[in-house]
Amino acid sequence: MTAFIIRRLLQAVMVLLVTSVIVFVGVYAIGDPLEILLPADATPAERAQVTRTLGLDQPLPVQYFGFLMRALQGDLGTSFVYNQPAVQVILQRLPATLELAFCALLLALMIGIPLGLLAGLRPGTRTEETVMTGSILGFSLPNFWQGMMLIMIFAVMLGWLPSTGRGRTGTVLGIETSLATMDGIRHLILPALNLALAKIALVIRLTRTGVQETMPLDFIKFARARGLSGRRIVSVHVMKNIMIPIITVLGIEFGSLIAFAVVTETIFAWPGIGKLIIDSINILDRPVVVAYILVIVAMFITINLIVDILYSVLDPRIRGKR
Amino acid sequence: MLDLRELQTHFFTPAGVVKAVDGVSLTVNRGEIVGLVGESGSGKSITGFSIIGLVDPPGRNVGGQILFNGEDLLGAPERRLRQLRGNRIAMIFQDPMMTLNPVLSIRTHMVETVLAHEKVGRAEALRRSVEALEMVGIPDAARRIESYPHEFSGGMRQRVAIAIALLHRPDLIIADEPTTALDVTIQAQILAQVQKLCRELGMGLIWISHDLGVVAGLADRVAVMYAGKIVEQGPVDEVLDHPRHPYTQGLVNSAPLANERGKPLRQIRGAAPPPLQRPQGCAFRTRCDHATDRCLQEPPESEGVHRWRCFHPRNMEGRA
């Protein structure tokens, strides 16, 4: 196991290195930040001076090499806009997004698995039809539209929940979170639900398919022949088998929840990194874009590693093969 | 102990009603081994599943009685059946690679089976599980019980399945082709073990198989199934040495023997009829060399210890 983790960490470094090249070159290609940073009436002298301070007068390989050297010391550049280290800008916003994504994931599991079980265990019934139709809606209706409908219904018409912002945050174990206050939780419900809807639909389908594939297997029939209760068969024998694909997919999806929380954050004015990256791309704040992508890649790698470790917890056949 | 009377299990498919089990009468006594023989689709496995109420829809028991220690299981509520399953009536399946849940340890399988029927502590349940594993000849059982199914060979897994079946010292074990997937040496070991355990523990055993050779060496009585009916049953030597039904005769004759090396094997001509197109009357008549117009009627079962369903029983000494 230790050797496996070390090997994976080395792979992770390679992936980060390759990503940094691609991103750096890509960002270099999309335009000149000076056009946006400088006022239209800037003199050539001012122009040359800003270009030098930002290091934009150097050839690309030199810029990249300098970036790499600084990155190894934990410095991913300074935001042109905020005039703060890019990493710091991102890390300030990251907890809000992580919190949102984590709650969405939890909702997806808590709502998706029971509904998926319900549909999977009653094939061909009205119950299954209803659940599956619901999941198709969750999949196919555009996310932003779902968000607006949530606001319309729960914030405007019923007035139960606030529609924008993060509300009051508190600190739990040194982390700033909305979950610490009632107001924060009320603010979190709608955006988290919005982000979760498509994932709930996904979990429902994964669970239902898993149940329907597992139920006809011999070991389920053998479990029944041993006199086990239906409850035990479903909660232990079926669940432990179908958790493997669910964990796989949600591992991948958790990354995308963070990376693509953009839409939800925009609709609900949630101060997370999704909104930050859109703004930074618009004004060509190169260091923030590069740092953002590297942070996201690092997060994907970490999540995948956790998923792989979870596999071996869930599936004894994988243990020891590493 | 077990008395099946005119058991009928039908499958209601969109294409029509499949009479998988169509009037099966069979008894099993304590300590007795009954071989239930037939080819694929003859209804022998469904008979086994019917006894413990594990026929899945669209299949349904539609008639007859399943008397188990005097209690009719056919109308019994699911709760009662669950009390009996794995406790008084245990089952062993065909493919040992598939009967154990791959993500649960052997210990989990065994302990949960003990706890499903008895209120004992986990330690006691574990002790009993290890004891059952030792009984079926698994060495170092206390350590091996922590293993997962994939760490065992097919033969060992089938021993585990047998050990699980033995946990509650059932009155009856239904074994559905339990050695078919194993190689011959392992098969022989398991057969010997099962036979010994049945005698020692006084359990009844229904051994479902398509292999007459295995049944000949193991069973006290044999019942031959064809197209959902028992066409012949009786003491194993009697039936195999003097088969009366042409189908049984065909089965006996088609088994390869060492002293007939080089001669072509004899087979039963034709193939078993598809379940929805069984011939009227005797279902075997289309493949039978002795069929007459009389066979358009359903032949009744004869009387006695050795019984058959045929209008033209063969009278023969051993092989034809």
XYZ file of C-alpha atoms in Angstrom:
642
model
C 0.000 0.000 0.000
C 2.765 2.460 0.919
C 4.633 1.698 -2.312
C 1.390 2.206 -4.180
C 0.845 5.636 -2.615
C 4.419 6.727 -3.300
C 4.110 5.637 -6.930
C 0.870 7.552 -7.245
C 2.437 10.697 -5.749
C 5.281 10.556 -8.295
C 2.692 10.218 -11.062
C 0.884 13.204 -9.581
C 4.024 15.380 -9.842
C 4.395 14.420 -13.517
C 0.765 15.260 -14.208
C 1.098 18.646 -12.503
C 4.262 19.435 -14.489
C 2.640 18.600 -17.837
C -0.503 20.535 -16.899
C 1.512 23.582 -15.952
C 3.194 23.637 -19.399
C -0.113 23.265 -21.231
C -1.862 25.893 -19.149
C 1.016 28.346 -19.284
C 1.276 28.134 -23.066
C -2.502 28.222 -23.420
C -2.921 31.317 -21.298
C -0.037 32.983 -23.114
C -1.877 32.426 -26.368
C -5.239 33.920 -25.475
C -4.381 37.591 -25.418
C -2.516 40.476 -23.936
C -3.504 41.404 -20.381
C -2.117 44.904 -20.898
C -5.105 45.811 -23.060
C -7.329 45.369 -20.065
C -5.034 46.384 -17.234
C -3.904 49.693 -18.664
C -6.135 52.680 -19.226
C -6.730 53.433 -22.905
C -4.659 56.602 -22.759
C -1.526 55.046 -21.258
C 1.775 56.342 -22.670
C 4.263 53.968 -24.317
C 6.615 54.567 -21.406
C 3.980 53.485 -18.859
C 3.230 50.528 -21.073
C 6.871 49.418 -21.197
C 7.192 49.855 -17.463
C 4.146 47.697 -16.632
C 5.304 45.082 -19.149
C 8.649 44.870 -17.335
C 7.145 44.651 -13.842
C 4.867 41.814 -14.927
C 7.772 40.094 -16.704
C 5.884 40.038 -19.984
C 8.901 41.269 -21.991
C 10.725 37.962 -21.579
C 10.449 35.141 -24.171
C 7.938 32.423 -23.302
C 10.406 29.669 -22.216
C 12.160 32.126 -19.902
C 8.815 33.198 -18.429
C 7.810 29.591 -17.923
C 11.102 28.609 -16.359
C 10.922 31.539 -13.973
C 7.345 30.586 -13.130
C 8.373 26.977 -12.481
C 11.219 27.963 -10.196
C 8.949 30.215 -8.160
C 6.174 27.607 -8.186
C 8.535 25.078 -6.576
C 8.818 27.507 -3.695
C 5.043 27.727 -3.431
C 4.705 31.006 -5.318
C 2.346 30.754 -8.274
C 2.608 34.413 -9.129
C 0.811 37.535 -8.044
C -2.635 38.383 -9.285
C -2.555 41.334 -11.674
C -5.909 42.447 -10.374
C -5.901 41.840 -6.614
C -2.171 42.419 -6.247
C -2.037 39.443 -3.869
C -0.399 36.032 -4.344
C -2.672 34.063 -6.730
C -2.702 31.016 -4.461
C -3.868 33.161 -1.602
C -6.680 34.634 -3.703
C -7.838 31.138 -4.588
C -7.486 29.682 -1.112
C -9.584 32.488 0.324
C -12.448 31.513 -1.943
C -11.924 27.759 -1.948
C -13.644 26.876 1.381
C -16.942 28.358 0.176
C -16.846 26.206 -2.958
C -15.639 23.086 -1.126
C -18.457 23.479 1.355
C -20.994 23.850 -1.426
C -19.644 20.857 -3.378
C -19.413 18.696 -0.271
C -22.991 19.419 0.745
C -24.154 18.745 -2.818
C -22.336 15.415 -2.773
C -23.898 14.495 0.550
C -27.351 15.413 -0.736
C -26.746 13.354 -3.871
C -25.951 10.298 -1.756
C -28.648 10.822 0.854
C -31.418 11.381 -1.675
C -30.096 9.394 -4.629
C -29.324 6.063 -2.963
C -32.705 5.545 -1.229
C -34.611 6.539 -4.383
C -32.368 4.336 -6.524
C -32.950 1.400 -4.174
C -36.682 2.005 -4.273
C -36.676 1.995 -8.074
C -34.271 -0.947 -8.359
C -36.163 -3.192 -5.953
C -39.553 -2.580 -7.573
C -38.870 -2.987 -11.278
C -41.793 -2.348 -13.585
C -43.944 -0.580 -10.985
C -45.402 2.907 -10.816
C -42.787 3.732 -8.133
C -39.914 2.925 -10.477
C -41.505 4.871 -13.301
C -41.982 7.951 -11.126
C -38.451 7.904 -9.757
C -36.900 7.333 -13.167
C -38.938 10.082 -14.805
C -37.819 12.411 -12.031
C -34.203 11.467 -12.641
C -34.532 12.178 -16.365
C -35.774 15.666 -15.481
C -32.848 16.094 -13.093
C -30.476 15.160 -15.887
C -31.910 16.999 -18.789
C -33.272 20.300 -17.525
C -30.541 22.934 -17.726
C -28.840 23.531 -14.408
C -29.239 27.305 -14.518
C -32.977 26.938 -15.173
C -33.340 24.568 -12.217
C -31.514 27.154 -10.103
C -33.838 29.927 -11.164
C -36.879 27.759 -10.497
C -35.576 26.945 -7.009
C -35.230 30.667 -6.344
C -38.677 31.351 -7.804
C -40.395 28.711 -5.706
C -38.557 28.668 -2.400
C -37.271 32.238 -2.177
C -39.784 34.342 -4.092
C -43.123 32.550 -3.892
C -42.841 30.717 -0.581
C -40.257 33.001 0.944
C -38.776 30.136 2.984
C -35.131 30.485 2.078
C -32.748 33.278 1.080
C -31.655 33.267 -2.557
C -28.252 34.937 -2.614
C -24.996 35.159 -0.725
C -23.386 32.968 1.855
C -25.016 34.322 5.010
C -23.267 34.379 8.341
C -20.373 32.018 8.739
C -18.883 30.593 11.887
C -15.718 28.685 12.630
C -15.564 24.957 13.255
C -12.133 23.458 13.965
C -10.516 26.582 12.571
C -12.399 26.392 9.262
C -14.774 29.109 8.296
C -18.075 27.531 7.328
C -21.733 28.330 6.757
C -22.659 25.113 8.526
C -21.850 26.705 11.878
C -24.819 29.060 11.901
C -28.513 28.579 11.209
C -28.427 31.545 8.852
C -25.493 30.008 6.977
C -27.282 26.699 6.599
C -30.401 28.439 5.297
C -28.265 30.193 2.699
C -26.565 26.942 1.754
C -29.664 24.818 1.108
C -30.749 26.197 -2.273
C -27.347 26.416 -3.978
C -26.336 22.995 -2.644
C -29.597 21.486 -3.871
C -29.149 23.143 -7.245
C -25.643 21.779 -7.598
C -26.808 18.367 -6.361
C -29.827 17.877 -8.644
C -27.945 16.411 -11.609
C -25.845 14.269 -9.258
C -28.942 12.984 -7.473
C -30.249 11.881 -10.865
C -26.907 10.209 -11.578
C -26.806 8.398 -8.227
C -30.401 7.216 -8.684
C -29.525 5.656 -12.029
C -26.278 4.113 -10.796
C -28.001 2.653 -7.741
C -30.958 1.300 -9.683
C -28.741 -0.325 -12.308
C -26.507 -1.752 -9.597
C -29.459 -3.202 -7.702
C -30.969 -4.711 -10.820
C -27.653 -6.261 -11.788
C -26.963 -7.603 -8.307
C -30.378 -8.959 -7.314
C -30.503 -11.851 -9.835
C -27.010 -13.065 -8.857
C -26.623 -16.423 -7.163
C -25.177 -15.037 -3.965
C -28.356 -13.055 -3.355
C -30.470 -16.155 -3.847
C -28.105 -18.071 -1.587
C -28.448 -15.329 1.026
C -32.222 -15.744 0.836
C -31.850 -19.523 1.049
C -29.875 -18.983 4.250
C -32.907 -17.254 5.752
C -31.491 -13.733 5.912
C -33.990 -10.893 6.129
C -34.680 -8.768 3.071
C -33.388 -5.756 4.947
C -30.014 -7.357 5.642
C -29.676 -8.603 2.070
C -30.245 -5.128 0.656
C -28.299 -3.113 3.218
C -25.262 -5.392 3.381
C -25.095 -7.766 0.424
C -26.428 -5.470 -2.287
C -25.166 -2.143 -0.952
C -21.583 -3.199 -0.458
C -21.442 -4.388 -4.051
C -23.004 -1.342 -5.646
C -21.001 1.166 -3.597
C -17.963 0.387 -5.760
C -19.291 1.940 -9.001
C -21.009 4.724 -7.064
C -17.761 5.726 -5.350
C -15.918 5.639 -8.675
C -18.320 7.931 -10.421
C -18.797 10.294 -7.492
C -15.021 10.581 -7.119
C -14.834 11.900 -10.642
C -17.968 13.978 -10.166
C -16.747 15.613 -6.969
C -13.908 17.175 -8.919
C -16.324 18.447 -11.517
C -18.667 19.729 -8.797
C -15.847 21.978 -7.620
C -14.551 22.891 -11.032
C -17.937 23.573 -12.565
C -19.768 25.101 -9.622
C -19.505 28.224 -11.767
C -23.150 28.254 -12.858
C -24.581 27.726 -9.408
C -22.211 30.228 -7.842
C -23.209 32.787 -10.416
C -26.955 32.268 -9.939
C -26.810 32.340 -6.156
C -24.005 34.918 -5.905
C -21.972 32.399 -3.931
C -18.491 33.789 -3.235
C -16.515 30.742 -4.391
C -13.747 30.019 -6.867
C -16.116 29.303 -9.758
C -17.037 32.968 -9.893
C -13.412 33.969 -9.389
C -12.159 31.986 -12.385
C -14.796 33.424 -14.725
C -13.838 36.951 -13.661
C -10.130 36.180 -13.977
C -10.515 34.772 -17.484
C -12.482 37.834 -18.536
C -9.743 40.222 -17.435
C -6.906 37.854 -18.379
C -5.525 37.651 -14.852
C -2.973 35.014 -15.954
C -1.462 34.031 -12.584
C -4.908 33.380 -11.082
C -6.018 31.274 -14.068
C -2.836 29.215 -14.001
C -2.917 28.798 -10.245
C -6.612 27.901 -10.324
C -6.116 25.149 -12.867
C -3.124 23.743 -10.988
C -5.074 23.760 -7.714
C -8.008 21.989 -9.405
C -5.711 19.396 -10.988
C -4.069 18.772 -7.633
C -7.507 18.330 -6.122
C -8.564 15.840 -8.828
C -5.407 13.841 -8.194
C -6.039 13.800 -4.454
C -9.664 12.744 -4.898
C -8.675 9.944 -7.252
C -6.130 8.720 -4.755
C -8.774 8.719 -2.018
C -11.161 6.829 -4.317
C -8.497 4.215 -5.018
C -7.890 3.777 -1.315
C -11.654 3.498 -0.716
C -11.805 0.743 -3.339
C -9.497 -1.465 -1.407
C -11.582 -0.859 1.698
C -14.729 -1.883 -0.175
C -13.440 -4.658 -2.393
C -11.234 -7.348 -0.863
C -10.270 -8.578 -4.329
C -8.241 -5.412 -4.926
C -6.369 -5.581 -1.628
C -2.891 -7.030 -1.789
C -2.708 -6.784 -5.576
C -0.793 -3.545 -5.237
C -40.185 -35.875 6.788
C -40.629 -34.209 3.398
C -43.623 -35.238 1.349
C -44.265 -33.516 -1.971
C -47.727 -34.211 -3.317
C -48.610 -33.332 -6.893
C -46.464 -30.200 -6.701
C -47.050 -27.793 -9.567
C -44.887 -24.744 -10.285
C -45.735 -22.795 -13.392
C -44.109 -19.782 -15.030
C -46.492 -17.237 -16.450
C -44.515 -15.793 -19.348
C -45.848 -13.503 -22.082
C -45.443 -16.412 -24.535
C -47.585 -18.761 -22.443
C -47.625 -20.805 -19.275
C -44.513 -22.934 -18.773
C -45.306 -25.919 -16.603
C -41.818 -26.274 -15.175
C -42.958 -28.601 -12.393
C -46.122 -30.421 -13.327
C -47.341 -32.781 -10.640
C -44.277 -34.006 -8.767
C -44.762 -36.403 -5.862
C -41.700 -37.357 -3.866
C -40.857 -38.251 -0.299
C -37.593 -37.870 1.596
C -36.999 -39.476 4.995
C -34.496 -38.593 7.691
C -30.993 -39.712 6.841
C -32.083 -40.620 3.333
C -30.366 -39.444 0.164
C -32.629 -39.003 -2.832
C -31.130 -38.309 -6.243
C -33.258 -36.125 -8.493
C -32.034 -36.686 -12.025
C -32.942 -35.085 -15.313
C -31.583 -33.053 -18.165
C -31.524 -29.235 -18.288
C -35.024 -27.822 -18.275
C -36.628 -30.924 -16.818
C -37.732 -28.963 -13.754
C -35.447 -30.567 -11.194
C -33.905 -27.301 -9.932
C -37.288 -25.563 -9.866
C -38.585 -28.452 -7.748
C -35.780 -27.741 -5.287
C -36.447 -23.996 -5.180
C -40.196 -24.594 -4.839
C -39.676 -26.487 -1.594
C -38.141 -23.456 0.142
C -40.419 -20.957 -1.607
C -37.687 -19.296 -3.623
C -39.250 -19.413 -7.066
C -39.011 -15.928 -8.548
C -41.827 -14.338 -10.550
C -43.190 -14.992 -13.100
C -42.937 -18.458 -11.491
C -45.528 -19.489 -8.934
C -46.560 -22.612 -7.021
C -50.010 -23.283 -8.390
C -50.960 -26.567 -6.828
C -50.143 -29.563 -4.684
C -48.737 -29.792 -1.197
C -45.281 -29.505 0.314
C -45.564 -31.329 3.630
C -42.507 -30.736 5.779
C -42.732 -32.490 9.141
C -46.488 -32.404 8.612
C -46.690 -28.673 7.900
C -47.816 -27.552 4.439
C -45.264 -25.020 3.228
C -47.175 -24.121 0.112
C -49.549 -21.713 1.806
C -47.090 -20.719 4.535
C -46.405 -17.002 5.021
C -43.013 -15.641 3.955
C -42.051 -15.053 7.590
C -42.460 -18.743 8.380
C -40.529 -19.791 5.268
C -37.680 -17.500 6.252
C -37.544 -19.153 9.686
C -37.134 -22.504 7.977
C -34.661 -21.505 5.262
C -31.067 -22.053 6.215
C -32.331 -23.395 9.529
C -34.456 -26.549 9.034
C -34.053 -26.689 5.246
C -30.724 -25.663 3.801
C -29.673 -25.369 0.213
C -26.390 -25.757 -1.644
C -26.054 -24.219 -5.096
C -24.373 -25.318 -8.261
C -21.636 -22.780 -8.814
C -19.464 -22.223 -5.744
C -17.825 -19.272 -7.510
C -21.118 -17.420 -7.489
C -22.831 -18.353 -4.227
C -20.668 -16.345 -1.871
C -20.752 -12.564 -1.904
C -17.322 -11.519 -3.239
C -17.025 -8.468 -0.997
C -17.867 -10.172 2.295
C -15.601 -12.437 4.304
C -16.430 -16.066 5.004
C -16.845 -15.080 8.634
C -19.493 -12.495 7.756
C -21.385 -15.073 5.706
C -21.342 -17.655 8.466
C -21.946 -15.439 11.477
C -24.903 -13.725 9.823
C -26.398 -17.123 9.004
C -26.122 -18.207 12.632
C -27.577 -14.931 13.883
C -30.445 -15.040 11.384
C -31.967 -17.947 13.285
C -30.610 -17.896 16.804
C -30.095 -15.285 19.452
C -26.503 -15.973 20.416
C -23.483 -13.720 20.917
C -21.066 -13.013 18.101
C -18.330 -15.008 19.805
C -20.575 -18.046 20.077
C -21.679 -17.627 16.456
C -18.035 -17.487 15.400
C -17.167 -20.572 17.449
C -19.954 -22.524 15.773
C -18.911 -21.328 12.335
C -15.349 -22.488 12.845
C -16.674 -25.821 14.085
C -18.791 -26.233 10.933
C -15.786 -25.448 8.733
C -13.753 -28.076 10.563
C -16.574 -30.561 10.048
C -16.312 -30.235 6.258
C -12.543 -30.657 6.380
C -11.202 -27.132 6.015
C -7.774 -27.056 7.643
C -6.829 -24.189 9.948
C -10.465 -23.086 10.021
C -10.074 -20.448 12.757
C -7.676 -18.496 10.551
C -9.197 -19.333 7.167
C -12.605 -18.035 8.227
C -11.238 -14.489 7.928
C -10.584 -15.031 4.208
C -12.657 -13.731 1.349
C -14.273 -16.010 -1.249
C -11.692 -15.219 -3.962
C -8.951 -16.561 -1.730
C -10.496 -20.038 -1.852
C -10.517 -22.582 -4.678
C -13.824 -23.789 -6.124
C -13.755 -26.988 -4.077
C -13.017 -25.098 -0.882
C -15.797 -22.632 -1.574
C -18.233 -25.470 -2.036
C -17.064 -26.886 1.302
C -17.759 -23.480 2.827
C -21.246 -23.531 1.296
C -21.808 -26.989 2.767
C -20.518 -25.818 6.143
C -22.991 -22.921 5.997
C -25.779 -25.384 5.195
C -24.779 -27.472 8.230
C -24.692 -24.564 10.706
C -28.141 -25.237 12.120
C -28.116 -29.024 11.635
C -31.043 -28.890 9.196
C -33.546 -31.709 8.712
C -33.200 -31.442 4.978
C -30.541 -30.244 2.563
C -31.371 -29.514 -1.043
C -28.205 -29.703 -3.128
C -28.564 -28.337 -6.640
C -25.785 -29.917 -8.741
C -23.221 -28.959 -6.120
C -20.313 -30.844 -7.686
C -20.973 -30.174 -11.367
C -18.580 -27.230 -11.491
C -15.778 -29.076 -9.679
C -13.115 -31.389 -11.027
C -13.477 -35.106 -10.530
C -11.128 -35.693 -7.590
C -12.623 -32.841 -5.594
C -16.076 -34.062 -6.547
C -15.334 -37.516 -5.133
C -14.044 -36.039 -1.851
C -17.077 -33.850 -1.430
C -19.488 -36.668 -2.260
C -17.908 -38.915 0.358
C -18.019 -36.139 2.915
C -21.639 -35.241 2.250
C -22.729 -38.864 2.420
C -20.951 -39.334 5.728
C -22.378 -36.143 7.242
C -25.913 -37.038 6.192
C -25.690 -40.395 7.872
C -24.055 -39.009 11.024
C -26.392 -36.075 11.460
C -29.535 -37.882 10.260
C -30.296 -35.300 7.597
C -32.403 -35.900 4.526
C -30.723 -34.906 1.284
C -32.110 -34.160 -2.146
C -29.230 -34.348 -4.587
C -30.192 -32.688 -7.847
C -27.969 -33.768 -10.709
C -27.831 -34.650 -14.365
C -25.077 -37.157 -13.664
C -26.439 -40.659 -13.172
C -22.984 -41.926 -12.200
C -22.762 -39.553 -9.239
C -26.275 -40.398 -8.092
C -25.629 -44.138 -8.453
C -22.747 -43.916 -6.003
C -24.421 -41.591 -3.544
C -28.183 -41.935 -3.335
C -30.494 -44.419 -1.646
C -33.336 -43.645 -3.992
C -33.484 -41.961 -7.347
C -36.215 -40.023 -9.135
C -35.908 -39.328 -12.851
C -37.535 -36.150 -14.141
C -38.571 -35.425 -17.683
C -40.538 -32.368 -18.834
C -41.737 -31.399 -15.365
C -42.777 -34.869 -14.226
C -41.108 -37.687 -12.358
C -41.213 -40.469 -14.946
C -39.624 -43.123 -12.766
C -38.548 -43.439 -9.156
C -37.392 -46.142 -6.796
C -34.388 -47.611 -4.976
C -31.258 -46.582 -6.813
C -29.997 -50.085 -7.732
C -33.450 -51.165 -8.808
C -33.979 -48.181 -11.103
C -30.517 -48.179 -12.644
C -30.251 -51.963 -13.081
C -33.827 -52.488 -14.246
C -35.041 -49.214 -15.726
C -38.664 -49.510 -16.813
C -39.271 -46.141 -18.447
C -37.734 -45.829 -21.924
C -36.282 -42.445 -20.953
C -34.482 -43.862 -17.926
C -33.315 -46.712 -20.098
C -31.969 -44.191 -22.592
C -30.152 -42.293 -19.841
C -28.593 -45.447 -18.452
C -27.517 -46.583 -21.906
C -26.024 -43.252 -22.882
C -23.543 -43.275 -19.987
C -20.086 -44.217 -21.305
C -18.602 -47.349 -19.775
C -14.979 -48.487 -19.722
C -15.718 -51.945 -21.159
C -17.382 -50.511 -24.216
C -14.427 -48.510 -25.363
C -14.399 -47.848 -29.090
C -18.075 -48.491 -29.626
C -20.197 -45.476 -30.506
C -22.072 -44.045 -27.527
C -25.783 -44.575 -27.542
C -27.853 -41.485 -27.282
C -31.510 -40.691 -26.951
C -32.667 -39.470 -30.315
C -34.045 -35.988 -30.741
C -33.954 -33.263 -28.121
C -36.120 -32.398 -25.158
C -39.210 -30.533 -26.384
C -39.279 -26.761 -25.786
C -41.247 -26.133 -22.595
C -44.101 -24.422 -24.427
C -44.479 -27.188 -27.014
C -44.549 -30.335 -24.978
C -46.347 -33.208 -26.702
C -49.764 -34.033 -25.354
C -50.009 -37.206 -23.254
C -46.600 -38.715 -22.496
C -44.111 -35.921 -23.121
C -41.425 -38.413 -24.114
C -43.424 -40.155 -26.842
C -41.914 -38.141 -29.715
C -38.467 -39.469 -28.848
C -39.561 -42.939 -27.802
C -39.080 -46.075 -29.924
C -42.005 -47.825 -28.261
C -44.681 -45.127 -28.435
C -48.165 -46.059 -29.618
C -51.471 -44.227 -29.935
C -52.118 -45.007 -26.314
C -49.303 -42.652 -25.371
C -51.470 -39.725 -26.469
C -53.095 -40.208 -23.075
C -51.244 -39.194 -19.955
C -49.781 -42.381 -18.423
C -50.623 -42.779 -14.714
C -47.934 -43.578 -12.152
C -47.670 -47.260 -11.275
C -47.868 -48.540 -7.691
C -45.106 -49.865 -5.450
C -41.642 -48.852 -4.298
C -40.327 -48.746 -7.857
C -42.800 -46.632 -9.821
C -42.957 -45.354 -13.368
C -45.216 -43.463 -15.720
C -45.350 -45.481 -18.931
C -47.870 -47.615 -20.832
C -45.093 -49.759 -22.278
C -42.593 -50.316 -19.469
C -39.412 -52.056 -20.542
C -38.550 -55.315 -18.930
C -34.885 -55.676 -19.195
C -31.799 -56.880 -17.423
C -29.248 -54.089 -17.161
C -28.266 -52.658 -20.496
C -30.337 -53.287 -23.565
